[in-house]
Structures are given as structure tokens and as C-alpha cells.
Coordinates of C-alpha atoms in Angstrom, one line a residue:
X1 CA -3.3 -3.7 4.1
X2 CA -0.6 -2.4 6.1
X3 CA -1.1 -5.3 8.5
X4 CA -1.1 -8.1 5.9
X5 CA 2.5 -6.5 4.3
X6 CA 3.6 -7.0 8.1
X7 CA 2.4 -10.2 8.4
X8 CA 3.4 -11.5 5.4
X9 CA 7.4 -10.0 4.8
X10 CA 6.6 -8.0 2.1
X11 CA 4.3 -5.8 -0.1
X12 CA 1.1 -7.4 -1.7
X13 CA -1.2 -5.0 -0.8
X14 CA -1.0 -1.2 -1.7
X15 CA -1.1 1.5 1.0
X16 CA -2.7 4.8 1.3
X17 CA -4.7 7.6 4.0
X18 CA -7.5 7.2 1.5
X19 CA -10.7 5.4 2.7
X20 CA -10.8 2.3 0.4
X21 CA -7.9 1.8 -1.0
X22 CA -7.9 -1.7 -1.3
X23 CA -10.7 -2.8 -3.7
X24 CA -10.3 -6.3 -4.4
X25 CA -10.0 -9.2 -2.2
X26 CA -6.3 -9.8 -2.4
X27 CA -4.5 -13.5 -0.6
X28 CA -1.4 -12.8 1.4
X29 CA 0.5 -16.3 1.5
X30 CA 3.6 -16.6 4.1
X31 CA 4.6 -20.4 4.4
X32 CA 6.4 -20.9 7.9
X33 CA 7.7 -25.0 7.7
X34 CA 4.4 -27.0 7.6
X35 CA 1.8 -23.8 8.2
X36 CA 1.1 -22.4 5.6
X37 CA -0.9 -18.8 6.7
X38 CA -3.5 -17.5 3.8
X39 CA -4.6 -13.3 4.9
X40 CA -7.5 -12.2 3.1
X41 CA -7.3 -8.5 2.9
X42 CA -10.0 -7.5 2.2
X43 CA -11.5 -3.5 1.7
X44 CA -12.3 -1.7 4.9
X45 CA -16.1 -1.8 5.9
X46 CA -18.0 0.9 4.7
X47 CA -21.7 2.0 3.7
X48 CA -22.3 1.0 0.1
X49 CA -23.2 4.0 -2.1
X50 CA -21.9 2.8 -5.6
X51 CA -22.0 -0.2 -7.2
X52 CA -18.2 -0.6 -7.4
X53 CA -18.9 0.3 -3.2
X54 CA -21.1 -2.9 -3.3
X55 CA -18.8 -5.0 -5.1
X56 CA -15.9 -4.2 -1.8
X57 CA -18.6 -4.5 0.8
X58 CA -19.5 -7.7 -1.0
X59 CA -16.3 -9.2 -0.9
X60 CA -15.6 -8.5 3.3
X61 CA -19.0 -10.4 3.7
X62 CA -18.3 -13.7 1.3
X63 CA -14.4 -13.7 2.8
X64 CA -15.6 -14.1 6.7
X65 CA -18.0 -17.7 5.5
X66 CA -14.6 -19.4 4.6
X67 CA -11.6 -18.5 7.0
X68 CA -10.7 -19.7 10.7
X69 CA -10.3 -17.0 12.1
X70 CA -10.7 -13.3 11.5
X71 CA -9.0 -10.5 12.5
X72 CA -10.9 -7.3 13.1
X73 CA -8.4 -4.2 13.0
X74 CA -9.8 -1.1 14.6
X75 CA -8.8 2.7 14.6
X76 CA -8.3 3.1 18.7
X77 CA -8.5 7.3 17.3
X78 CA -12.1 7.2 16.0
X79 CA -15.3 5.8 17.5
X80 CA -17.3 2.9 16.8
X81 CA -18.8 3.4 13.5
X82 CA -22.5 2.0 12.9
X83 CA -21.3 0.2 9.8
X84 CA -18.5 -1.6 12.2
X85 CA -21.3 -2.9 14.7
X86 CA -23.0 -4.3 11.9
X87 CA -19.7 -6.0 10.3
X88 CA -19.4 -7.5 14.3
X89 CA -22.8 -8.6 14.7
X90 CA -22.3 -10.5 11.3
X91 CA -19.5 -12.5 13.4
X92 CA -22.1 -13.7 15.8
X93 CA -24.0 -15.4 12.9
X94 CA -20.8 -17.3 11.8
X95 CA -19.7 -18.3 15.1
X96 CA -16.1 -17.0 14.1
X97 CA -12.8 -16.7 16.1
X98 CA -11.9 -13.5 16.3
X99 CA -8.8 -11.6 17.4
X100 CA -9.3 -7.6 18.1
X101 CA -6.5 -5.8 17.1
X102 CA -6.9 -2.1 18.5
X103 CA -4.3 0.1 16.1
X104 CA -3.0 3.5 16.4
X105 CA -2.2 3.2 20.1
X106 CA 0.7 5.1 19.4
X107 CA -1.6 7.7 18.8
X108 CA -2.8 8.2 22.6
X109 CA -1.7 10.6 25.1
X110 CA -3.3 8.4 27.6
X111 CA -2.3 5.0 27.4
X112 CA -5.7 4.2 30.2
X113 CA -7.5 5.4 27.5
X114 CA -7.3 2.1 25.6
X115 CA -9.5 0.3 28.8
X116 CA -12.5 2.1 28.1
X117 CA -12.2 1.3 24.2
X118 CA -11.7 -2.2 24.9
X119 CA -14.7 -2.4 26.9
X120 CA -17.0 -1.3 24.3
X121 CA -16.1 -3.7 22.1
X122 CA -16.1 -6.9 24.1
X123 CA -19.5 -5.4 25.0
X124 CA -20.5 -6.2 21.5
X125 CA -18.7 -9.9 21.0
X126 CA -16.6 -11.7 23.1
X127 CA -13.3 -11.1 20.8
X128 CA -10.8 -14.2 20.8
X129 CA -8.2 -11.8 22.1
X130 CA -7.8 -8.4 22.0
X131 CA -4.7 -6.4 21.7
X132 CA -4.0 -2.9 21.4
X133 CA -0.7 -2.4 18.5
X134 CA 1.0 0.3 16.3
X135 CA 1.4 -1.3 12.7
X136 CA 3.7 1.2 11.8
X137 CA 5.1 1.6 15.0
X138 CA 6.0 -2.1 15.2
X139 CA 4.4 -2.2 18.9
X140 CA 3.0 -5.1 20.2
X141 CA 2.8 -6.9 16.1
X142 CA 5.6 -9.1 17.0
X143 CA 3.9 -12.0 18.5
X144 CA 0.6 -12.4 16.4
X145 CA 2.4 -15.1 14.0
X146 CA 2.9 -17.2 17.4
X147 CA -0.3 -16.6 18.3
X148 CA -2.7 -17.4 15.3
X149 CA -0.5 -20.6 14.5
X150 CA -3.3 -21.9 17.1
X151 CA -6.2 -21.3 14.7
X152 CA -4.3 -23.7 12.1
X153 CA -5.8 -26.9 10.9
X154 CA -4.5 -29.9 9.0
X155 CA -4.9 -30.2 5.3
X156 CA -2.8 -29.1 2.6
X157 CA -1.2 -26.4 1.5
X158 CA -3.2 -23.8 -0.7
X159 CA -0.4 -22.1 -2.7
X160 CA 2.8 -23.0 -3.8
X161 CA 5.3 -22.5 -0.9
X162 CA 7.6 -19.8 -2.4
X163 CA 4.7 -17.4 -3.4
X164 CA 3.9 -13.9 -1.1
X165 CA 0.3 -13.6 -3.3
X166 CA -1.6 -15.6 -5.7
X167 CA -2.1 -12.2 -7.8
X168 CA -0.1 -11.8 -10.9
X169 CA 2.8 -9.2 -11.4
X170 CA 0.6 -7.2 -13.7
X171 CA -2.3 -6.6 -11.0
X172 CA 0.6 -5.7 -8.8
X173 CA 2.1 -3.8 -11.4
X174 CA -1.3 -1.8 -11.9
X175 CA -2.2 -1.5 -8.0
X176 CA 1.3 0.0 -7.2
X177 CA 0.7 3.0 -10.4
X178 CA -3.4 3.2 -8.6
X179 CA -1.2 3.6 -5.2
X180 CA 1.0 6.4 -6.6
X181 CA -2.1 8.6 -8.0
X182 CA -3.7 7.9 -4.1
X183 CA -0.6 8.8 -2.3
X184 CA -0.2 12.2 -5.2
X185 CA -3.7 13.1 -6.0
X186 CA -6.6 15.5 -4.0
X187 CA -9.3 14.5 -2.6
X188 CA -12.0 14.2 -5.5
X189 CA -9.5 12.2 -8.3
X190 CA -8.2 9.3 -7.0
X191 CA -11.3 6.9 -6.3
X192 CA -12.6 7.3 -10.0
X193 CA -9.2 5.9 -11.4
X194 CA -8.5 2.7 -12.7
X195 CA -5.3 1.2 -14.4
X196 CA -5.1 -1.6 -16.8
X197 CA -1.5 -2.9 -17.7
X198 CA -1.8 -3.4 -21.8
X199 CA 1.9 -4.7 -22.2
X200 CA 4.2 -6.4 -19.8
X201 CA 7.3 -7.4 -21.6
X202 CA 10.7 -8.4 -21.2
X203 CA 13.8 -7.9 -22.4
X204 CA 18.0 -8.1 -21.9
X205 CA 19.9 -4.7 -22.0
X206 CA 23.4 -6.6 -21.6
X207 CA 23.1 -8.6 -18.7
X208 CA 20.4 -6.9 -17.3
X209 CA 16.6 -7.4 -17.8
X210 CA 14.2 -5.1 -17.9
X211 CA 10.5 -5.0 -18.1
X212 CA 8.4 -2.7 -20.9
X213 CA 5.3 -1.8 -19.0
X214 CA 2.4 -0.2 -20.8
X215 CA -0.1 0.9 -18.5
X216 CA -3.5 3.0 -19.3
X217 CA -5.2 4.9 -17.0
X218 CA -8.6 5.3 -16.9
X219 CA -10.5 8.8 -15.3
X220 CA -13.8 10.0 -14.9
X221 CA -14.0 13.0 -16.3
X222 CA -11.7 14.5 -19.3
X223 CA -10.5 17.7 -16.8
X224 CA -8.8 14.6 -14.9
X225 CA -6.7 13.8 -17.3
X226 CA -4.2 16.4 -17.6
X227 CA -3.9 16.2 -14.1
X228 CA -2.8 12.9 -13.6
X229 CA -0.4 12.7 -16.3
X230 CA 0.5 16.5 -17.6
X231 CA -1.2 19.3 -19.4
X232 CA -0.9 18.3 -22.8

């Protein structure tokens, strides 16, 4: 998610350290002249063990069948999960372009220690390209625009050419409030939230207008409650 916000100038995709933030598939537009780039961030790959678990995995697996290229973003900090080797396999099947981008590099002490990493992944596909970056550092993320213009292809344009998503403001409106009880919230409360925006109106104070947002939030358990929004 972090990377799509990059790519595309701004925020369409909500941020957090917890696993599995991002639920939905959600289109990042940026329209450069002619190209027009579509990202499809989707969740992060993960063993199913809900259904609402199923429903993410789901969504990674229907989104690599239409795109041309795919761009596989791996934690240079943590080892090659089982569940990842799977997801690359999968590629193979597709015959897919894709670009490995190793993140975190800021992260080593080393800076060798990226060779060995990148040889056990181009042991499992042969990667497009593969580039070690920092997302948040801003390290080597300033050429990938330039470089997946190449995997463009003639046709038209998907979205209108002045939109950054094709979600409305009140999904934004009701993945930013999800974001804030992620970013606030331990460990146990956050994935069994949901938020539903009931009212999204506007009006003129002077000159200015505001938005009326009514927004419900929706827990697990009753002892949740008071904890996301005050005792009482």
C-alpha cells in the first residue's frame, strides 16, 4: 500500500504495521500523457484461516489473471515464507512479467547481505528485474515509473484521466477511520472492526464547505466498544 501511495502521488490506500491491513482490492490510477498506469493493491499473501482471510487471499489470486505485469514486493528483513513460494509458483502458471522489488534495504547493516537474498529468489522464478528499495526511505523508487512504462500496451484508457482511485470518498472516508483504530488499537481489536459511513453530507458554513460524516463502527465483542470510542 505504501508503494501504490508512491507510485501514484497520493493516498488511496491506507497504511499500517498490522498484517492485512488492506482488505479489498483497491485500483491506484496515475495518468502520465497517453499511459495511463492501473496498481492493483491488493492484501498481502497470507494463509487463509477465516472466511473474511479467504475473501483477501481470493482477491491476490483473481488480480494476477488480468494485469501485465506484477510487482512482487518482499520484506529483505524476514525469510521466505511458504505461503510466498506458493504465491511465486502461481506466477509460473500465468507466464507473468514480474518485477522483484526487495524493501527494507534500509534496514541492513550489511548492504552484501542483499546478494544472498536475491539469489534465493531468482532461484525460484526468473524475476523481470529485481531491485532492492526503501519505500519510505525514497531509495532506489525513483525510477520504477520509467521502467514499467515498458510493460504498457495500446488500448484505451480505463479511468477518467483526473482520478487517483476508482473508490468513492466514502470507502476512503471509512478506510482512513479503520486506519486510525489500526495505527491506535492493541494487538487483538483492530482486525474485527469494520466501519460503514451512514451519512456523507455537505454543507456551506460561509464560504467554506464542510462535510457531515456519520460513520458506525462495528466490533466483535461488546468489551470492544468502550475501547474504541470511550467508556460510556
Amino acid at each position: 500500500s505504501s508503494l501504490t501511495n508512491l507510485l501514484v502521488g497520493e493516498k488511496v490506500s491506507i497504511v499500517s504495521e498490522k498484517p492485512q491491513t488492506t482488505r479489498n482490492r483497491i485500483n491506484g490510477v496515475l495518468t502520465k500523457g497517453e499511459i495511463q498506469f492501473v496498481f492493483i493493491d491488493t492484501p498481502g499473501m497470507h494463509k487463509a484461516r477465516t472466511k473474511l482471510s479467504e475473501h483477501m487471499v481470493k482477491s491476490i489470486r483473481t488480480s494476477v489473471d488480468d494485469v501485465d505485469c506484477a510487482i512482487l514486493m518482499a520484506d529483505v528483513t524476514k525469510k521466505i515464507s511458504a505461503v510466498e513460494e506458493q504465491l511465486i509458483r502461481s506466477f509460473a502458471q500465468h507466464g507473468t512479467d514480474v518485477i522483484l522489488l526487495l524493501n527494507k534495504v534500509d534496514l541492513l547493516k550489511d548492504k552484501s547481505d542483499i546478494l544472498p537474498i536475491i539469489q534465493q529468489y531468482s532461484a525460484l522464478y526468473d524475476f523481470a528485474e529485481v531491485i532492492p528499495i526503501s519505500v519510505k526511505n525514497r531509495i532506489n523508487t525513483g525510477g520504477l515509473l520509467d521502467m514499467l512504462e515498458k510493460y504498457a500496451v495500446e488500448g484505451e484508457h480505463f479511468f477518467p484521466d483526473d482520478i487517483a482511485t476508482d473508490r468513492t470518498e466514502r470507502f476512503m472516508c471509512s478506510e482512513i477511520i479503520r486506519e486510525k483504530i489500526l495505527r491506535t488499537m492493541n494487538e487483538e481489536i483492530p482486525h474485527g472492526t469494520a466501519v460503514e459511513i451512514e451519512s456523507f453530507k455537505s454543507r456551506m458554513k460561509g464560504d467554506e464547505e464542510i462535510i457531515d460524516i456519520g460513520a458506525v463502527i462495528i466490533c466483535e465483542r461488546e468489551s470492544h466498544k468502550g475501547m474504541i470510542i470511550g467508556k460510556g
